[in-house]
Amino acid sequence: MNYIRKTVGANLASPQLSWKGHLVMQMMKRKNDYLERCAVNHCKISEGEKILEIGFGHGLGLHYAANTGKASKVYGIDISQLALQYAEELLYAEIASSKVVLFESSVHNIPLNSSTIDTAFSVNSFYFWPHIPQACTELLRVIKPGGRLLTVQNIDSILKRRRSGGFNQANVDFLAYLNEGGLGDLIKPMLTF
């Protein structure tokens, strides 16, 4: 049972090119669809804005953001090569039209110029960022002055995994870390489901 928990946990953080990774990607797609829709809705994207999703997984949030008809460009970063493959398939038309740009990269090294992003968002990925202060510094660099950061987490699911021993990062105080990293003024109220 510990092997299964560790395997699933590792693939939640960065789905691998294996049957386990594909299984986790399908599970994440089913569980995160509603949260991705909520995140994009709460971003309140305005005409011409540039959007960034951190840890895009399947690419559902990028798809919803690109199809609001308002964003001028939607960027996504994810550390998983498998996630990149899934998102490229889902977002084929948006990528071909240059509406969406994907990067295999981490939140600690975002391949964008400074002050590029109007709104950045993440769904169920914050607790996988290994170096929160470095991530906050990098987000401050790419988000425009007056920009926004939205993070959406399924707290009940995290706490359930933690109680079962399957997820040790659940004791993270998300807002405290973001405030310590200098992102307090950018944070929209965190949505928890």
PDB file of N, CA and C in Angstrom, residues 33-100:
ATOM      1  N   ASP A  33     -11.411  19.250 -13.582  1.00  0.00           N
ATOM      2  CA  ASP A  33     -12.169  19.998 -14.587  1.00  0.00           C
ATOM      3  C   ASP A  33     -12.990  21.119 -13.956  1.00  0.00           C
ATOM      4  N   TYR A  34     -13.745  20.811 -12.942  1.00  0.00           N
ATOM      5  CA  TYR A  34     -14.577  21.823 -12.275  1.00  0.00           C
ATOM      6  C   TYR A  34     -13.707  22.934 -11.684  1.00  0.00           C
ATOM      7  N   LEU A  35     -12.596  22.553 -11.038  1.00  0.00           N
ATOM      8  CA  LEU A  35     -11.715  23.546 -10.430  1.00  0.00           C
ATOM      9  C   LEU A  35     -11.072  24.438 -11.485  1.00  0.00           C
ATOM     10  N   GLU A  36     -10.704  23.880 -12.634  1.00  0.00           N
ATOM     11  CA  GLU A  36     -10.124  24.671 -13.710  1.00  0.00           C
ATOM     12  C   GLU A  36     -11.140  25.699 -14.227  1.00  0.00           C
ATOM     13  N   ARG A  37     -12.390  25.269 -14.390  1.00  0.00           N
ATOM     14  CA  ARG A  37     -13.438  26.205 -14.827  1.00  0.00           C
ATOM     15  C   ARG A  37     -13.625  27.320 -13.811  1.00  0.00           C
ATOM     16  N   CYS A  38     -13.656  26.948 -12.536  1.00  0.00           N
ATOM     17  CA  CYS A  38     -13.810  27.958 -11.473  1.00  0.00           C
ATOM     18  C   CYS A  38     -12.639  28.930 -11.479  1.00  0.00           C
ATOM     19  N   ALA A  39     -11.426  28.416 -11.618  1.00  0.00           N
ATOM     20  CA  ALA A  39     -10.240  29.276 -11.623  1.00  0.00           C
ATOM     21  C   ALA A  39     -10.325  30.302 -12.748  1.00  0.00           C
ATOM     22  N   VAL A  40     -10.610  29.844 -13.950  1.00  0.00           N
ATOM     23  CA  VAL A  40     -10.679  30.763 -15.089  1.00  0.00           C
ATOM     24  C   VAL A  40     -11.805  31.770 -14.879  1.00  0.00           C
ATOM     25  N   ASN A  41     -12.929  31.332 -14.385  1.00  0.00           N
ATOM     26  CA  ASN A  41     -14.045  32.239 -14.116  1.00  0.00           C
ATOM     27  C   ASN A  41     -13.645  33.314 -13.108  1.00  0.00           C
ATOM     28  N   HIS A  42     -12.949  32.913 -12.047  1.00  0.00           N
ATOM     29  CA  HIS A  42     -12.551  33.862 -11.003  1.00  0.00           C
ATOM     30  C   HIS A  42     -11.354  34.729 -11.410  1.00  0.00           C
ATOM     31  N   CYS A  43     -10.677  34.377 -12.479  1.00  0.00           N
ATOM     32  CA  CYS A  43      -9.604  35.244 -12.993  1.00  0.00           C
ATOM     33  C   CYS A  43     -10.181  36.537 -13.562  1.00  0.00           C
ATOM     34  N   LYS A  44     -11.445  36.490 -13.947  1.00  0.00           N
ATOM     35  CA  LYS A  44     -12.112  37.662 -14.524  1.00  0.00           C
ATOM     36  C   LYS A  44     -11.239  38.293 -15.612  1.00  0.00           C
ATOM     37  N   ILE A  45     -10.952  37.492 -16.595  1.00  0.00           N
ATOM     38  CA  ILE A  45     -10.057  37.904 -17.674  1.00  0.00           C
ATOM     39  C   ILE A  45     -10.668  39.065 -18.457  1.00  0.00           C
ATOM     40  N   SER A  46      -9.878  40.110 -18.617  1.00  0.00           N
ATOM     41  CA  SER A  46     -10.298  41.293 -19.381  1.00  0.00           C
ATOM     42  C   SER A  46      -9.708  41.239 -20.786  1.00  0.00           C
ATOM     43  N   GLU A  47     -10.289  42.041 -21.662  1.00  0.00           N
ATOM     44  CA  GLU A  47      -9.854  42.109 -23.060  1.00  0.00           C
ATOM     45  C   GLU A  47      -8.352  42.381 -23.159  1.00  0.00           C
ATOM     46  N   GLY A  48      -7.657  41.543 -23.922  1.00  0.00           N
ATOM     47  CA  GLY A  48      -6.247  41.749 -24.215  1.00  0.00           C
ATOM     48  C   GLY A  48      -5.267  41.285 -23.155  1.00  0.00           C
ATOM     49  N   GLU A  49      -5.740  40.667 -22.093  1.00  0.00           N
ATOM     50  CA  GLU A  49      -4.828  40.242 -21.023  1.00  0.00           C
ATOM     51  C   GLU A  49      -3.997  39.031 -21.421  1.00  0.00           C
ATOM     52  N   LYS A  50      -2.840  38.935 -20.779  1.00  0.00           N
ATOM     53  CA  LYS A  50      -1.972  37.775 -20.934  1.00  0.00           C
ATOM     54  C   LYS A  50      -2.065  36.953 -19.651  1.00  0.00           C
ATOM     55  N   ILE A  51      -2.320  35.665 -19.827  1.00  0.00           N
ATOM     56  CA  ILE A  51      -2.618  34.758 -18.723  1.00  0.00           C
ATOM     57  C   ILE A  51      -1.541  33.681 -18.640  1.00  0.00           C
ATOM     58  N   LEU A  52      -1.235  33.242 -17.424  1.00  0.00           N
ATOM     59  CA  LEU A  52      -0.290  32.150 -17.194  1.00  0.00           C
ATOM     60  C   LEU A  52      -0.920  31.134 -16.254  1.00  0.00           C
ATOM     61  N   GLU A  53      -0.901  29.860 -16.671  1.00  0.00           N
ATOM     62  CA  GLU A  53      -1.271  28.796 -15.735  1.00  0.00           C
ATOM     63  C   GLU A  53      -0.008  28.046 -15.348  1.00  0.00           C
ATOM     64  N   ILE A  54       0.150  27.851 -14.057  1.00  0.00           N
ATOM     65  CA  ILE A  54       1.300  27.151 -13.493  1.00  0.00           C
ATOM     66  C   ILE A  54       0.864  25.727 -13.167  1.00  0.00           C
ATOM     67  N   GLY A  55       1.492  24.747 -13.788  1.00  0.00           N
ATOM     68  CA  GLY A  55       1.111  23.348 -13.581  1.00  0.00           C
ATOM     69  C   GLY A  55      -0.177  23.030 -14.308  1.00  0.00           C
ATOM     70  N   PHE A  56      -0.176  23.116 -15.638  1.00  0.00           N
ATOM     71  CA  PHE A  56      -1.414  23.029 -16.415  1.00  0.00           C
ATOM     72  C   PHE A  56      -1.972  21.625 -16.586  1.00  0.00           C
ATOM     73  N   GLY A  57      -1.207  20.579 -16.277  1.00  0.00           N
ATOM     74  CA  GLY A  57      -1.733  19.216 -16.400  1.00  0.00           C
ATOM     75  C   GLY A  57      -2.254  18.936 -17.797  1.00  0.00           C
ATOM     76  N   HIS A  58      -3.511  18.558 -17.889  1.00  0.00           N
ATOM     77  CA  HIS A  58      -4.161  18.236 -19.170  1.00  0.00           C
ATOM     78  C   HIS A  58      -4.292  19.431 -20.092  1.00  0.00           C
ATOM     79  N   GLY A  59      -4.284  20.639 -19.534  1.00  0.00           N
ATOM     80  CA  GLY A  59      -4.471  21.841 -20.340  1.00  0.00           C
ATOM     81  C   GLY A  59      -5.885  22.370 -20.327  1.00  0.00           C
ATOM     82  N   LEU A  60      -6.727  21.835 -19.442  1.00  0.00           N
ATOM     83  CA  LEU A  60      -8.123  22.271 -19.398  1.00  0.00           C
ATOM     84  C   LEU A  60      -8.251  23.755 -19.064  1.00  0.00           C
ATOM     85  N   GLY A  61      -7.502  24.218 -18.068  1.00  0.00           N
ATOM     86  CA  GLY A  61      -7.565  25.630 -17.685  1.00  0.00           C
ATOM     87  C   GLY A  61      -7.097  26.540 -18.810  1.00  0.00           C
ATOM     88  N   LEU A  62      -6.045  26.118 -19.503  1.00  0.00           N
ATOM     89  CA  LEU A  62      -5.552  26.882 -20.645  1.00  0.00           C
ATOM     90  C   LEU A  62      -6.613  26.951 -21.739  1.00  0.00           C
ATOM     91  N   HIS A  63      -7.273  25.823 -21.964  1.00  0.00           N
ATOM     92  CA  HIS A  63      -8.347  25.760 -22.958  1.00  0.00           C
ATOM     93  C   HIS A  63      -9.474  26.732 -22.604  1.00  0.00           C
ATOM     94  N   TYR A  64      -9.906  26.699 -21.352  1.00  0.00           N
ATOM     95  CA  TYR A  64     -10.994  27.588 -20.936  1.00  0.00           C
ATOM     96  C   TYR A  64     -10.566  29.053 -21.017  1.00  0.00           C
ATOM     97  N   ALA A  65      -9.324  29.354 -20.591  1.00  0.00           N
ATOM     98  CA  ALA A  65      -8.835  30.737 -20.637  1.00  0.00           C
ATOM     99  C   ALA A  65      -8.717  31.236 -22.077  1.00  0.00           C
ATOM    100  N   ALA A  66      -8.203  30.401 -22.964  1.00  0.00           N
ATOM    101  CA  ALA A  66      -8.028  30.798 -24.359  1.00  0.00           C
ATOM    102  C   ALA A  66      -9.361  31.008 -25.064  1.00  0.00           C
ATOM    103  N   ASN A  67     -10.378  30.322 -24.610  1.00  0.00           N
ATOM    104  CA  ASN A  67     -11.670  30.388 -25.282  1.00  0.00           C
ATOM    105  C   ASN A  67     -12.663  31.331 -24.614  1.00  0.00           C
ATOM    106  N   THR A  68     -12.177  32.191 -23.703  1.00  0.00           N
ATOM    107  CA  THR A  68     -13.049  33.238 -23.156  1.00  0.00           C
ATOM    108  C   THR A  68     -13.305  34.308 -24.214  1.00  0.00           C
ATOM    109  N   GLY A  69     -12.414  34.361 -25.213  1.00  0.00           N
ATOM    110  CA  GLY A  69     -12.530  35.383 -26.242  1.00  0.00           C
ATOM    111  C   GLY A  69     -11.921  36.703 -25.817  1.00  0.00           C
ATOM    112  N   LYS A  70     -11.310  36.759 -24.636  1.00  0.00           N
ATOM    113  CA  LYS A  70     -10.770  38.016 -24.128  1.00  0.00           C
ATOM    114  C   LYS A  70      -9.255  38.024 -24.050  1.00  0.00           C
ATOM    115  N   ALA A  71      -8.651  36.922 -23.618  1.00  0.00           N
ATOM    116  CA  ALA A  71      -7.196  36.876 -23.438  1.00  0.00           C
ATOM    117  C   ALA A  71      -6.499  37.019 -24.781  1.00  0.00           C
ATOM    118  N   SER A  72      -5.440  37.828 -24.822  1.00  0.00           N
ATOM    119  CA  SER A  72      -4.681  37.964 -26.067  1.00  0.00           C
ATOM    120  C   SER A  72      -3.675  36.831 -26.219  1.00  0.00           C
ATOM    121  N   LYS A  73      -3.194  36.311 -25.087  1.00  0.00           N
ATOM    122  CA  LYS A  73      -2.212  35.215 -25.115  1.00  0.00           C
ATOM    123  C   LYS A  73      -2.351  34.458 -23.807  1.00  0.00           C
ATOM    124  N   VAL A  74      -2.248  33.135 -23.911  1.00  0.00           N
ATOM    125  CA  VAL A  74      -2.323  32.264 -22.743  1.00  0.00           C
ATOM    126  C   VAL A  74      -1.068  31.398 -22.727  1.00  0.00           C
ATOM    127  N   TYR A  75      -0.330  31.482 -21.629  1.00  0.00           N
ATOM    128  CA  TYR A  75       0.896  30.712 -21.457  1.00  0.00           C
ATOM    129  C   TYR A  75       0.665  29.638 -20.407  1.00  0.00           C
ATOM    130  N   GLY A  76       1.357  28.539 -20.570  1.00  0.00           N
ATOM    131  CA  GLY A  76       1.283  27.474 -19.578  1.00  0.00           C
ATOM    132  C   GLY A  76       2.658  26.901 -19.316  1.00  0.00           C
ATOM    133  N   ILE A  77       2.936  26.603 -18.042  1.00  0.00           N
ATOM    134  CA  ILE A  77       4.171  25.903 -17.684  1.00  0.00           C
ATOM    135  C   ILE A  77       3.821  24.658 -16.884  1.00  0.00           C
ATOM    136  N   ASP A  78       4.565  23.606 -17.150  1.00  0.00           N
ATOM    137  CA  ASP A  78       4.423  22.363 -16.400  1.00  0.00           C
ATOM    138  C   ASP A  78       5.762  21.640 -16.491  1.00  0.00           C
ATOM    139  N   ILE A  79       6.126  20.936 -15.434  1.00  0.00           N
ATOM    140  CA  ILE A  79       7.404  20.224 -15.421  1.00  0.00           C
ATOM    141  C   ILE A  79       7.304  18.833 -16.024  1.00  0.00           C
ATOM    142  N   SER A  80       6.094  18.399 -16.318  1.00  0.00           N
ATOM    143  CA  SER A  80       5.884  17.038 -16.806  1.00  0.00           C
ATOM    144  C   SER A  80       5.819  16.985 -18.337  1.00  0.00           C
ATOM    145  N   GLN A  81       6.669  16.163 -18.910  1.00  0.00           N
ATOM    146  CA  GLN A  81       6.648  15.945 -20.357  1.00  0.00           C
ATOM    147  C   GLN A  81       5.324  15.300 -20.775  1.00  0.00           C
ATOM    148  N   LEU A  82       4.787  14.430 -19.930  1.00  0.00           N
ATOM    149  CA  LEU A  82       3.510  13.782 -20.231  1.00  0.00           C
ATOM    150  C   LEU A  82       2.379  14.812 -20.243  1.00  0.00           C
ATOM    151  N   ALA A  83       2.371  15.720 -19.273  1.00  0.00           N
ATOM    152  CA  ALA A  83       1.351  16.777 -19.253  1.00  0.00           C
ATOM    153  C   ALA A  83       1.446  17.619 -20.523  1.00  0.00           C
ATOM    154  N   LEU A  84       2.651  17.919 -20.932  1.00  0.00           N
ATOM    155  CA  LEU A  84       2.865  18.692 -22.154  1.00  0.00           C
ATOM    156  C   LEU A  84       2.252  17.966 -23.359  1.00  0.00           C
ATOM    157  N   GLN A  85       2.439  16.656 -23.442  1.00  0.00           N
ATOM    158  CA  GLN A  85       1.869  15.886 -24.553  1.00  0.00           C
ATOM    159  C   GLN A  85       0.342  15.934 -24.552  1.00  0.00           C
ATOM    160  N   TYR A  86      -0.264  15.750 -23.360  1.00  0.00           N
ATOM    161  CA  TYR A  86      -1.722  15.795 -23.263  1.00  0.00           C
ATOM    162  C   TYR A  86      -2.246  17.176 -23.660  1.00  0.00           C
ATOM    163  N   ALA A  87      -1.604  18.228 -23.152  1.00  0.00           N
ATOM    164  CA  ALA A  87      -2.057  19.589 -23.435  1.00  0.00           C
ATOM    165  C   ALA A  87      -1.877  19.942 -24.909  1.00  0.00           C
ATOM    166  N   GLU A  88      -0.773  19.501 -25.513  1.00  0.00           N
ATOM    167  CA  GLU A  88      -0.562  19.772 -26.937  1.00  0.00           C
ATOM    168  C   GLU A  88      -1.665  19.149 -27.785  1.00  0.00           C
ATOM    169  N   GLU A  89      -2.117  17.982 -27.391  1.00  0.00           N
ATOM    170  CA  GLU A  89      -3.201  17.314 -28.124  1.00  0.00           C
ATOM    171  C   GLU A  89      -4.516  18.071 -27.951  1.00  0.00           C
ATOM    172  N   LEU A  90      -4.842  18.433 -26.705  1.00  0.00           N
ATOM    173  CA  LEU A  90      -6.091  19.148 -26.426  1.00  0.00           C
ATOM    174  C   LEU A  90      -6.099  20.528 -27.080  1.00  0.00           C
ATOM    175  N   LEU A  91      -4.965  21.215 -27.065  1.00  0.00           N
ATOM    176  CA  LEU A  91      -4.882  22.613 -27.477  1.00  0.00           C
ATOM    177  C   LEU A  91      -4.298  22.790 -28.880  1.00  0.00           C
ATOM    178  N   TYR A  92      -4.408  21.779 -29.700  1.00  0.00           N
ATOM    179  CA  TYR A  92      -3.790  21.817 -31.023  1.00  0.00           C
ATOM    180  C   TYR A  92      -4.153  23.093 -31.779  1.00  0.00           C
ATOM    181  N   ALA A  93      -5.424  23.419 -31.863  1.00  0.00           N
ATOM    182  CA  ALA A  93      -5.865  24.593 -32.628  1.00  0.00           C
ATOM    183  C   ALA A  93      -5.384  25.891 -31.994  1.00  0.00           C
ATOM    184  N   GLU A  94      -5.461  25.981 -30.677  1.00  0.00           N
ATOM    185  CA  GLU A  94      -5.031  27.192 -29.978  1.00  0.00           C
ATOM    186  C   GLU A  94      -3.522  27.415 -30.114  1.00  0.00           C
ATOM    187  N   ILE A  95      -2.752  26.329 -30.107  1.00  0.00           N
ATOM    188  CA  ILE A  95      -1.299  26.432 -30.288  1.00  0.00           C
ATOM    189  C   ILE A  95      -0.978  26.819 -31.733  1.00  0.00           C
ATOM    190  N   ALA A  96      -1.673  26.194 -32.678  1.00  0.00           N
ATOM    191  CA  ALA A  96      -1.438  26.490 -34.099  1.00  0.00           C
ATOM    192  C   ALA A  96      -1.722  27.958 -34.421  1.00  0.00           C
ATOM    193  N   SER A  97      -2.690  28.553 -33.731  1.00  0.00           N
ATOM    194  CA  SER A  97      -3.028  29.961 -33.970  1.00  0.00           C
ATOM    195  C   SER A  97      -2.195  30.916 -33.113  1.00  0.00           C
ATOM    196  N   SER A  98      -1.258  30.364 -32.341  1.00  0.00           N
ATOM    197  CA  SER A  98      -0.382  31.136 -31.438  1.00  0.00           C
ATOM    198  C   SER A  98      -1.130  31.801 -30.289  1.00  0.00           C
ATOM    199  N   LYS A  99      -2.346  31.378 -30.035  1.00  0.00           N
ATOM    200  CA  LYS A  99      -3.111  31.894 -28.891  1.00  0.00           C
ATOM    201  C   LYS A  99      -2.555  31.327 -27.583  1.00  0.00           C
ATOM    202  N   VAL A 100      -2.079  30.075 -27.631  1.00  0.00           N
ATOM    203  CA  VAL A 100      -1.547  29.386 -26.456  1.00  0.00           C
ATOM    204  C   VAL A 100      -0.091  29.007 -26.723  1.00  0.00           C
TER     205      VAL A 100
END
